[in-house]
Amino acid sequence: PMWVADMDFEIAPEIRTALQARLDHGVYGYTVPFAEPVNAVLSYLLRQHNYSAEASWLNFLPGLVPAINLCCHAFTGPKDSVMTVTPVYPPFLSAPNYAGRELIKVPLCLSSKDLWTFDFEAMQAAIKPNTKVFLLCNPHNPIGRVFTRAELTKLSDFCERNDLIVISDEIHCDLLFDPKAQHVVTATLNTAMAKRTITLMAPSKTYNLPGLACAFSIIEDSSLRQQFNKTIRGIITEVNCFGYAGCAAAYNYGEPWRQALLNYLRSNYELVDSTLRSELPEVLFRPMQSTYLAWLDVSQLNIKNPTVFFEDNGVGLSDGTPFGGPQHVRLNFGCPRSRLEVALEKIIRAVKLR
């Protein structure tokens, strides 16, 4: 299995120690946000992203997917529409539909540098008077792009011009293995963007903690925050005590582990890139800067169902169709190199012997 977006690495020892201490406490009652995780998040945002957030802007949540779905309810009405770009993480495509809203999908385009980017002309042509929300994924899943400040500034202008609320999923923001890339928190672009952005983050992807179910939103604008809080009331449960413990430990003590992880992921990425270029040039793999999820264009293989084909040959990859990318597959390289090497060997063998 090389598909689901978590890693096959043990968590940082410091996080394990914190979880063990919480386990040893022996009482696992209801838990509300308290000083340690709140201060850990605020310190992390300032230290890592130069983002000076306030405690009142935070909402702890059991996951980003329910938050994305709730945002579609909170900031749109029954006759409104939501825009996003494709390919993209499948909940971006399902959340508006679950809310009974119209979904406007605009494909990303390739830049002169062979990098995926926004097609602002197509976005402007597709937008409607009832479009209220733009769903942004940055760093982008599944293409692994870290959008530049210039790209995001153009997006800010687009959203300002069309009066869109931005739901910004930035869960992969600490997984940049390209030293030249820099993550820009969307809400820090300018004052106008800060007032229209709901930022969604979590330690889960970076520190391999999805099972602890701890994420958070950052909403600077008080009216948007009030709308969001009104919508989640009685629907979203509190984060559990282990989620808070893991979150605080990750942001307070996990940086050495994260740096080691990034070095390892960089090597894994280079292995995927070099192997495909030398052995399977017909499989297109464009440059990426973040995440551990490789987006592979297998359209030149002329295989009817790539996912089934590779599964039949011993490798489980994510089907690109739910992302809006048919004839693509997504490979998770957040795993020991030996496992990745075996998977790549099976992929090569399957393609060459088909």
Tab-separated table of C-alpha atoms in Angstrom:
chain	number	residue	atom	x	y	z
A	1	PRO	CA	0.000	0.000	0.000
A	2	MET	CA	1.473	3.348	-1.118
A	3	TRP	CA	-1.651	5.443	-1.115
A	4	VAL	CA	-3.140	6.882	2.091
A	5	ALA	CA	-1.577	10.178	3.201
A	6	ASP	CA	0.227	9.259	6.377
A	7	MET	CA	3.808	8.099	6.875
A	8	ASP	CA	5.367	4.803	7.881
A	9	PHE	CA	7.716	6.405	10.417
A	10	GLU	CA	7.599	6.290	14.208
A	11	ILE	CA	6.777	9.601	15.817
A	12	ALA	CA	9.330	11.844	17.503
A	13	PRO	CA	10.526	10.517	20.894
A	14	GLU	CA	9.508	13.795	22.524
A	15	ILE	CA	5.925	13.327	21.349
A	16	ARG	CA	5.891	9.730	22.514
A	17	THR	CA	7.115	10.854	25.943
A	18	ALA	CA	4.373	13.477	26.181
A	19	LEU	CA	1.701	10.962	25.196
A	20	GLN	CA	3.019	8.438	27.703
A	21	ALA	CA	2.892	11.072	30.428
A	22	ARG	CA	-0.702	11.856	29.521
A	23	LEU	CA	-1.523	8.141	29.512
A	24	ASP	CA	0.073	7.716	32.940
A	25	HIS	CA	-2.127	10.488	34.305
A	26	GLY	CA	-4.937	7.942	34.304
A	27	VAL	CA	-7.876	10.324	33.906
A	28	TYR	CA	-9.115	10.915	30.367
A	29	GLY	CA	-12.029	13.263	30.785
A	30	TYR	CA	-13.449	15.956	28.558
A	31	THR	CA	-10.826	18.498	27.574
A	32	VAL	CA	-11.103	22.083	26.414
A	33	PRO	CA	-8.276	24.183	24.947
A	34	PHE	CA	-5.810	25.139	27.649
A	35	ALA	CA	-2.628	27.178	27.856
A	36	GLU	CA	-0.065	24.594	26.761
A	37	PRO	CA	-1.420	23.713	23.278
A	38	VAL	CA	-2.627	27.266	22.658
A	39	ASN	CA	0.770	28.763	23.471
A	40	ALA	CA	2.534	26.016	21.518
A	41	VAL	CA	0.525	26.846	18.389
A	42	LEU	CA	0.980	30.605	18.751
A	43	SER	CA	4.725	30.272	19.352
A	44	TYR	CA	5.067	27.915	16.411
A	45	LEU	CA	3.203	30.249	14.049
A	46	LEU	CA	5.434	33.157	15.007
A	47	ARG	CA	8.668	31.166	14.984
A	48	GLN	CA	8.077	29.121	11.859
A	49	HIS	CA	5.906	31.396	9.721
A	50	ASN	CA	6.366	34.885	11.162
A	51	TYR	CA	2.638	34.935	11.815
A	52	SER	CA	1.639	36.852	14.921
A	53	ALA	CA	-1.728	35.308	15.717
A	54	GLU	CA	-3.855	35.775	18.821
A	55	ALA	CA	-5.365	33.111	21.037
A	56	SER	CA	-8.895	34.345	20.334
A	57	TRP	CA	-8.416	33.587	16.635
A	58	LEU	CA	-7.889	29.860	17.272
A	59	ASN	CA	-10.402	27.044	17.178
A	60	PHE	CA	-9.198	23.519	17.865
A	61	LEU	CA	-10.900	20.897	15.718
A	62	PRO	CA	-10.811	17.098	15.365
A	63	GLY	CA	-9.709	17.361	11.726
A	64	LEU	CA	-9.425	19.513	8.619
A	65	VAL	CA	-11.966	17.614	6.539
A	66	PRO	CA	-14.903	18.391	8.867
A	67	ALA	CA	-13.652	21.981	8.992
A	68	ILE	CA	-13.706	22.276	5.188
A	69	ASN	CA	-17.219	20.862	5.111
A	70	LEU	CA	-18.413	23.184	7.856
A	71	CYS	CA	-16.909	26.196	6.096
A	72	CYS	CA	-19.012	25.426	3.033
A	73	HIS	CA	-22.087	25.620	5.267
A	74	ALA	CA	-20.949	28.613	7.324
A	75	PHE	CA	-19.951	30.979	4.543
A	76	THR	CA	-22.371	30.148	1.739
A	77	GLY	CA	-26.117	29.973	1.284
A	78	PRO	CA	-28.175	27.286	-0.483
A	79	LYS	CA	-28.023	29.128	-3.824
A	80	ASP	CA	-24.323	29.996	-3.648
A	81	SER	CA	-21.352	28.374	-5.348
A	82	VAL	CA	-17.822	27.423	-4.300
A	83	MET	CA	-14.724	27.548	-6.501
A	84	THR	CA	-11.557	25.465	-6.383
A	85	VAL	CA	-8.815	24.330	-8.760
A	86	THR	CA	-8.120	20.794	-9.915
A	87	PRO	CA	-6.622	18.323	-9.434
A	88	VAL	CA	-7.092	18.649	-5.698
A	89	TYR	CA	-7.624	16.720	-2.465
A	90	PRO	CA	-11.015	14.960	-2.941
A	91	PRO	CA	-12.833	16.537	0.065
A	92	PHE	CA	-12.473	19.892	-1.731
A	93	LEU	CA	-14.687	18.461	-4.457
A	94	SER	CA	-17.163	16.681	-2.199
A	95	ALA	CA	-17.656	19.286	0.550
A	96	PRO	CA	-19.620	21.806	-1.561
A	97	ASN	CA	-21.836	19.016	-2.866
A	98	TYR	CA	-22.476	17.696	0.645
A	99	ALA	CA	-23.577	21.216	1.595
A	100	GLY	CA	-25.879	21.401	-1.414
A	101	ARG	CA	-23.775	24.130	-3.044
A	102	GLU	CA	-22.716	24.402	-6.659
A	103	LEU	CA	-19.070	23.508	-7.285
A	104	ILE	CA	-16.998	25.406	-9.851
A	105	LYS	CA	-13.837	23.546	-10.854
A	106	VAL	CA	-11.043	25.249	-12.783
A	107	PRO	CA	-8.048	23.176	-13.927
A	108	LEU	CA	-4.573	24.306	-12.959
A	109	CYS	CA	-2.321	25.137	-15.897
A	110	LEU	CA	1.371	24.626	-16.596
A	111	SER	CA	3.743	27.577	-16.391
A	112	SER	CA	6.716	28.171	-18.679
A	113	LYS	CA	8.807	26.388	-16.031
A	114	ASP	CA	6.626	23.256	-16.300
A	115	LEU	CA	5.096	23.939	-12.879
A	116	TRP	CA	1.406	23.785	-12.086
A	117	THR	CA	-0.085	27.186	-11.319
A	118	PHE	CA	-3.379	29.105	-11.263
A	119	ASP	CA	-5.120	29.930	-14.531
A	120	PHE	CA	-6.530	33.295	-13.520
A	121	GLU	CA	-8.140	33.990	-16.893
A	122	ALA	CA	-10.054	30.723	-16.712
A	123	MET	CA	-10.953	31.372	-13.072
A	124	GLN	CA	-12.356	34.801	-13.891
A	125	ALA	CA	-14.291	33.386	-16.827
A	126	ALA	CA	-15.780	30.616	-14.680
A	127	ILE	CA	-16.759	32.632	-11.625
A	128	LYS	CA	-20.414	33.510	-11.076
A	129	PRO	CA	-22.183	36.277	-9.159
A	130	ASN	CA	-23.197	33.694	-6.540
A	131	THR	CA	-19.642	32.420	-5.943
A	132	LYS	CA	-18.799	33.137	-2.309
A	133	VAL	CA	-15.886	30.875	-1.357
A	134	PHE	CA	-12.544	29.843	-2.829
A	135	LEU	CA	-11.028	26.612	-1.514
A	136	LEU	CA	-7.216	26.812	-1.529
A	137	CYS	CA	-4.766	23.994	-0.858
A	138	ASN	CA	-1.208	25.256	-0.270
A	139	PRO	CA	1.126	23.415	-0.299
A	140	HIS	CA	-0.987	21.708	-2.880
A	141	ASN	CA	-2.156	18.122	-2.602
A	142	PRO	CA	-1.634	16.210	-4.881
A	143	ILE	CA	0.804	18.173	-7.070
A	144	GLY	CA	3.246	19.153	-4.307
A	145	ARG	CA	3.534	22.804	-5.345
A	146	VAL	CA	4.322	25.539	-2.854
A	147	PHE	CA	2.768	28.601	-4.405
A	148	THR	CA	5.020	31.650	-4.438
A	149	ARG	CA	4.233	34.988	-2.864
A	150	ALA	CA	3.704	36.401	-6.360
A	151	GLU	CA	1.176	33.684	-7.227
A	152	LEU	CA	-0.649	34.132	-3.937
A	153	THR	CA	-0.696	37.909	-4.361
A	154	LYS	CA	-2.440	37.443	-7.711
A	155	LEU	CA	-4.859	35.088	-5.993
A	156	SER	CA	-5.430	37.707	-3.306
A	157	ASP	CA	-6.269	40.272	-5.990
A	158	PHE	CA	-8.652	37.791	-7.623
A	159	CYS	CA	-10.426	37.064	-4.332
A	160	GLU	CA	-10.603	40.740	-3.419
A	161	ARG	CA	-11.987	41.655	-6.837
A	162	ASN	CA	-14.668	38.970	-6.600
A	163	ASP	CA	-15.303	39.319	-2.849
A	164	LEU	CA	-14.488	35.686	-2.040
A	165	ILE	CA	-13.896	34.143	1.357
A	166	VAL	CA	-10.785	31.967	1.243
A	167	ILE	CA	-10.635	28.617	3.007
A	168	SER	CA	-6.903	27.924	3.076
A	169	ASP	CA	-5.838	24.341	3.828
A	170	GLU	CA	-2.167	24.666	4.806
A	171	ILE	CA	-1.743	21.294	6.502
A	172	HIS	CA	1.438	20.458	4.546
A	173	CYS	CA	3.107	23.817	5.278
A	174	ASP	CA	5.938	22.304	7.331
A	175	LEU	CA	6.817	19.593	4.812
A	176	LEU	CA	8.860	21.687	2.375
A	177	PHE	CA	11.858	19.586	1.341
A	178	ASP	CA	12.952	22.036	-1.368
A	179	PRO	CA	15.266	24.528	0.392
A	180	LYS	CA	14.436	27.183	-2.212
A	181	ALA	CA	10.712	27.047	-1.479
A	182	GLN	CA	9.100	29.186	1.203
A	183	HIS	CA	5.608	28.780	2.553
A	184	VAL	CA	3.623	31.987	2.801
A	185	VAL	CA	0.650	31.825	5.138
A	186	THR	CA	-2.212	33.154	3.034
A	187	ALA	CA	-3.542	35.386	5.791
A	188	THR	CA	-0.188	37.189	6.059
A	189	LEU	CA	-0.218	38.460	2.460
A	190	ASN	CA	-1.994	41.700	3.279
A	191	THR	CA	-4.656	43.154	5.541
A	192	ALA	CA	-7.450	42.554	3.048
A	193	MET	CA	-6.569	38.875	2.689
A	194	ALA	CA	-6.330	38.452	6.462
A	195	LYS	CA	-9.909	39.665	6.801
A	196	ARG	CA	-11.288	37.145	4.295
A	197	THR	CA	-9.217	34.036	5.118
A	198	ILE	CA	-9.928	30.996	7.274
A	199	THR	CA	-6.590	29.242	7.760
A	200	LEU	CA	-6.646	25.510	8.506
A	201	MET	CA	-3.579	23.742	9.907
A	202	ALA	CA	-2.615	20.685	11.943
A	203	PRO	CA	0.512	18.914	13.194
A	204	SER	CA	-0.820	15.625	11.839
A	205	LYS	CA	0.851	15.451	8.414
A	206	THR	CA	4.247	16.746	9.480
A	207	TYR	CA	4.587	14.784	12.703
A	208	ASN	CA	2.595	11.719	11.610
A	209	LEU	CA	-0.196	12.174	14.154
A	210	PRO	CA	-3.466	11.869	12.176
A	211	GLY	CA	-4.828	9.289	14.608
A	212	LEU	CA	-4.763	11.850	17.424
A	213	ALA	CA	-7.361	13.985	15.603
A	214	CYS	CA	-6.117	17.481	16.416
A	215	ALA	CA	-6.273	20.405	13.991
A	216	PHE	CA	-7.050	24.093	14.306
A	217	SER	CA	-8.474	27.044	12.427
A	218	ILE	CA	-7.161	30.601	12.553
A	219	ILE	CA	-9.770	33.257	11.812
A	220	GLU	CA	-8.665	36.844	12.266
A	221	ASP	CA	-11.897	38.562	11.288
A	222	SER	CA	-14.372	38.618	14.167
A	223	SER	CA	-17.504	38.364	12.013
A	224	LEU	CA	-16.154	35.346	10.104
A	225	ARG	CA	-15.102	33.811	13.392
A	226	GLN	CA	-18.587	34.322	14.805
A	227	GLN	CA	-20.151	32.697	11.728
A	228	PHE	CA	-17.810	29.728	11.999
A	229	ASN	CA	-18.380	29.286	15.735
A	230	LYS	CA	-22.139	29.432	15.258
A	231	THR	CA	-21.977	26.696	12.624
A	232	ILE	CA	-19.789	24.284	14.570
A	233	ARG	CA	-21.784	24.641	17.796
A	234	GLY	CA	-23.238	21.290	18.768
A	235	ILE	CA	-21.751	19.543	15.729
A	236	ILE	CA	-17.980	19.438	16.178
A	237	THR	CA	-16.663	17.629	19.242
A	238	GLU	CA	-13.772	18.863	21.336
A	239	VAL	CA	-10.279	17.594	20.621
A	240	ASN	CA	-9.354	14.752	22.977
A	241	CYS	CA	-6.684	15.013	25.667
A	242	PHE	CA	-4.124	13.020	23.658
A	243	GLY	CA	-4.607	15.269	20.645
A	244	TYR	CA	-3.742	18.329	22.716
A	245	ALA	CA	-0.736	16.595	24.279
A	246	GLY	CA	0.609	15.492	20.908
A	247	CYS	CA	0.041	18.901	19.336
A	248	ALA	CA	1.859	20.773	22.094
A	249	ALA	CA	4.797	18.359	22.124
A	250	ALA	CA	5.129	18.438	18.336
A	251	TYR	CA	5.314	22.206	18.120
A	252	ASN	CA	7.411	22.655	21.257
A	253	TYR	CA	9.955	19.872	20.823
A	254	GLY	CA	9.584	18.263	17.388
A	255	GLU	CA	11.824	20.477	15.251
A	256	PRO	CA	14.963	18.240	15.235
A	257	TRP	CA	12.819	15.270	14.190
A	258	ARG	CA	11.160	17.380	11.485
A	259	GLN	CA	14.495	18.432	10.026
A	260	ALA	CA	15.644	14.815	9.876
A	261	LEU	CA	12.342	13.890	8.229
A	262	LEU	CA	12.743	16.564	5.553
A	263	ASN	CA	16.212	15.301	4.681
A	264	TYR	CA	14.851	11.783	4.336
A	265	LEU	CA	11.860	12.864	2.253
A	266	ARG	CA	14.141	14.881	-0.019
A	267	SER	CA	16.205	11.771	-0.707
A	268	ASN	CA	13.070	9.709	-1.321
A	269	TYR	CA	11.743	12.339	-3.715
A	270	GLU	CA	15.030	12.364	-5.613
A	271	LEU	CA	14.884	8.569	-5.833
A	272	VAL	CA	11.372	8.652	-7.305
A	273	ASP	CA	12.335	11.413	-9.716
A	274	SER	CA	15.580	9.863	-10.953
A	275	THR	CA	14.117	6.358	-11.208
A	276	LEU	CA	11.126	7.427	-13.267
A	277	ARG	CA	13.211	9.635	-15.538
A	278	SER	CA	15.684	6.864	-16.278
A	279	GLU	CA	13.404	3.820	-16.302
A	280	LEU	CA	9.939	5.120	-17.205
A	281	PRO	CA	10.196	8.433	-19.070
A	282	GLU	CA	6.663	7.869	-20.369
A	283	VAL	CA	5.400	8.392	-16.801
A	284	LEU	CA	5.376	12.165	-16.332
A	285	PHE	CA	6.457	13.408	-12.914
A	286	ARG	CA	6.702	17.175	-12.638
A	287	PRO	CA	8.824	18.991	-10.032
A	288	MET	CA	7.398	19.229	-6.527
A	289	GLN	CA	8.568	21.069	-3.429
A	290	SER	CA	6.488	19.733	-0.585
A	291	THR	CA	4.435	16.826	0.783
A	292	TYR	CA	5.401	13.176	0.423
A	293	LEU	CA	2.833	12.514	-2.307
A	294	ALA	CA	4.025	12.080	-5.892
A	295	TRP	CA	1.480	12.889	-8.608
A	296	LEU	CA	2.171	10.684	-11.616
A	297	ASP	CA	0.722	11.214	-15.083
A	298	VAL	CA	0.355	7.746	-16.616
A	299	SER	CA	-1.785	8.753	-19.593
A	300	GLN	CA	0.920	7.743	-22.078
A	301	LEU	CA	0.728	4.142	-20.856
A	302	ASN	CA	-2.734	3.736	-22.416
A	303	ILE	CA	-4.016	1.719	-19.464
A	304	LYS	CA	-7.785	1.771	-18.987
A	305	ASN	CA	-7.697	1.713	-15.170
A	306	PRO	CA	-4.197	2.525	-13.854
A	307	THR	CA	-5.083	1.966	-10.204
A	308	VAL	CA	-6.398	-1.546	-10.793
A	309	PHE	CA	-3.472	-2.283	-13.106
A	310	PHE	CA	-0.880	-1.403	-10.469
A	311	GLU	CA	-2.832	-3.140	-7.694
A	312	ASP	CA	-2.853	-6.301	-9.795
A	313	ASN	CA	0.920	-5.941	-9.961
A	314	GLY	CA	1.403	-5.518	-6.216
A	315	VAL	CA	1.373	-1.750	-5.671
A	316	GLY	CA	-1.544	0.155	-4.147
A	317	LEU	CA	-1.656	3.749	-5.413
A	318	SER	CA	-4.308	6.446	-5.041
A	319	ASP	CA	-6.630	6.715	-8.015
A	320	GLY	CA	-6.337	10.163	-9.587
A	321	THR	CA	-9.973	10.316	-10.678
A	322	PRO	CA	-11.426	11.469	-7.307
A	323	PHE	CA	-8.824	14.286	-7.357
A	324	GLY	CA	-10.074	15.431	-10.749
A	325	GLY	CA	-7.101	13.859	-12.512
A	326	PRO	CA	-8.052	10.733	-14.447
A	327	GLN	CA	-5.104	8.813	-15.870
A	328	HIS	CA	-3.054	9.879	-12.857
A	329	VAL	CA	-2.029	8.028	-9.717
A	330	ARG	CA	-0.621	9.312	-6.430
A	331	LEU	CA	2.300	7.555	-4.772
A	332	ASN	CA	3.135	8.039	-1.090
A	333	PHE	CA	6.913	8.135	-0.568
A	334	GLY	CA	6.710	8.865	3.165
A	335	CYS	CA	8.112	5.433	3.976
A	336	PRO	CA	11.415	3.597	4.536
A	337	ARG	CA	13.572	3.712	1.425
A	338	SER	CA	13.690	-0.056	1.157
A	339	ARG	CA	9.898	-0.157	0.835
A	340	LEU	CA	9.937	2.627	-1.729
A	341	GLU	CA	12.560	0.805	-3.776
A	342	VAL	CA	10.414	-2.338	-3.847
A	343	ALA	CA	7.362	-0.332	-4.939
A	344	LEU	CA	9.286	1.388	-7.726
A	345	GLU	CA	10.664	-1.944	-8.915
A	346	LYS	CA	7.129	-3.351	-9.097
A	347	ILE	CA	5.891	-0.302	-10.997
A	348	ILE	CA	8.741	-0.546	-13.509
A	349	ARG	CA	8.267	-4.270	-13.978
A	350	ALA	CA	4.515	-3.916	-14.433
A	351	VAL	CA	4.841	-1.198	-17.074
A	352	LYS	CA	7.598	-2.905	-19.033
A	353	LEU	CA	5.861	-6.288	-19.058
A	354	ARG	CA	2.343	-5.048	-19.796
